[in-house]
XYZ file of C-alpha atoms in Angstrom:
135
model
C 0.000 0.000 0.000
C 1.102 3.514 -0.737
C 2.281 5.562 2.232
C -0.810 7.050 4.000
C 0.857 10.453 4.345
C 1.485 10.647 0.591
C -2.111 9.624 -0.123
C -3.442 12.294 2.241
C -1.189 15.014 0.836
C -2.372 14.226 -2.703
C -6.012 14.365 -1.557
C -5.412 17.697 0.123
C -3.942 19.078 -3.113
C -7.013 17.855 -5.016
C -9.297 19.632 -2.545
C -7.261 22.827 -2.818
C -7.420 22.639 -6.621
C -11.185 22.138 -6.535
C -11.948 25.053 -4.235
C -9.181 27.399 -5.356
C -8.670 28.427 -1.745
C -5.001 28.646 -0.874
C -4.000 28.002 2.682
C -2.017 25.873 5.062
C -3.422 22.813 6.793
C -1.889 20.737 9.575
C -2.563 17.051 8.996
C -2.306 14.485 11.805
C -2.408 10.764 11.031
C -2.879 8.958 14.303
C -4.166 5.902 16.129
C -7.530 5.100 17.719
C -6.411 6.075 21.225
C -5.528 9.624 20.235
C -8.659 9.981 18.086
C -10.733 8.753 21.023
C -9.194 11.428 23.246
C -9.671 14.174 20.653
C -13.266 13.139 19.935
C -14.101 12.985 23.657
C -12.389 16.256 24.562
C -13.582 18.338 21.598
C -16.911 16.790 20.616
C -18.048 15.056 23.805
C -18.187 11.686 22.007
C -16.474 8.958 24.003
C -15.206 6.820 21.122
C -12.599 6.967 18.361
C -13.621 8.354 14.986
C -12.264 8.488 11.463
C -11.697 12.217 10.888
C -11.915 15.453 12.843
C -11.488 19.015 11.604
C -10.495 22.008 13.679
C -10.943 25.247 11.714
C -8.509 28.044 12.492
C -9.575 31.532 13.405
C -9.761 33.872 10.384
C -6.998 35.932 11.987
C -4.648 32.940 11.590
C -4.821 33.086 7.765
C -3.345 31.648 5.642
C -3.585 28.781 8.170
C -6.950 27.076 7.609
C -6.847 24.603 10.489
C -6.095 21.040 11.545
C -7.342 17.726 10.199
C -6.850 14.580 12.294
C -7.326 11.201 10.626
C -7.702 8.052 12.702
C -5.928 5.287 10.833
C -7.433 2.466 12.916
C -11.071 3.436 12.428
C -10.366 4.287 8.784
C -8.804 0.871 8.154
C -11.752 -0.885 9.770
C -14.288 1.165 7.811
C -12.483 0.459 4.524
C -12.498 -3.280 5.216
C -16.181 -3.244 6.228
C -17.143 -1.309 3.103
C -14.880 -3.351 0.826
C -12.956 -0.342 -0.477
C -9.269 0.462 -0.735
C -7.823 2.210 2.312
C -6.104 4.740 0.052
C -9.452 5.730 -1.489
C -11.067 6.039 1.933
C -8.207 8.143 3.321
C -8.474 10.449 0.309
C -12.191 10.871 0.951
C -11.675 11.593 4.648
C -9.041 14.263 4.008
C -11.205 15.993 1.400
C -14.180 15.783 3.772
C -12.117 17.267 6.600
C -10.763 20.026 4.378
C -14.262 21.071 3.338
C -15.200 21.303 7.021
C -12.278 23.698 7.494
C -13.846 25.901 4.821
C -17.188 25.931 6.625
C -19.025 23.208 4.727
C -21.208 20.925 6.819
C -23.754 18.146 6.450
C -26.254 18.902 9.176
C -29.143 19.357 6.745
C -29.950 17.406 3.568
C -29.179 20.424 1.408
C -25.810 21.004 3.099
C -24.967 17.313 2.788
C -25.788 17.266 -0.930
C -23.585 20.313 -1.553
C -20.670 18.943 0.466
C -20.942 15.443 -0.999
C -21.003 16.823 -4.561
C -17.707 18.632 -3.883
C -16.202 15.510 -2.340
C -17.230 13.425 -5.354
C -15.767 15.970 -7.767
C -12.441 16.158 -5.914
C -12.234 12.370 -5.658
C -13.043 12.016 -9.346
C -9.991 14.161 -10.092
C -7.950 11.500 -8.282
C -9.568 8.670 -10.235
C -11.687 7.601 -7.256
C -15.370 6.797 -7.688
C -18.348 8.137 -5.761
C -17.932 7.021 -2.136
C -21.676 7.320 -1.604
C -22.430 4.858 -4.397
C -24.932 6.975 -6.240
C -25.027 9.326 -9.208
C -25.448 13.036 -8.660
């Protein structure tokens, strides 16, 4: 398998190219224990997760924020879904990046908009629709 850091950096570049927004992002690839701690401390959810985004304050520009990717949960999700880990990591980084820009998926309309951007960025990397449907 290709190095996860390289995969994530390429996905981040694809997201930047799609949005045209230049900025710096700190990317953390970590284990389930650290993701559990981050998810509990920042979101009040007492379990590990696959990706977390921490947007920077506008005054910190050009720094956009931090993206943390949990490799353990991501690996498990990829196996469960029968997809390549590299494709899943790419999706998670693009998803996290869009959160840094203020995109969300709390409503159906927001989710459709965010998912369409994810699909377009992933397509540029030769990765199919992670939601398994046509938009």
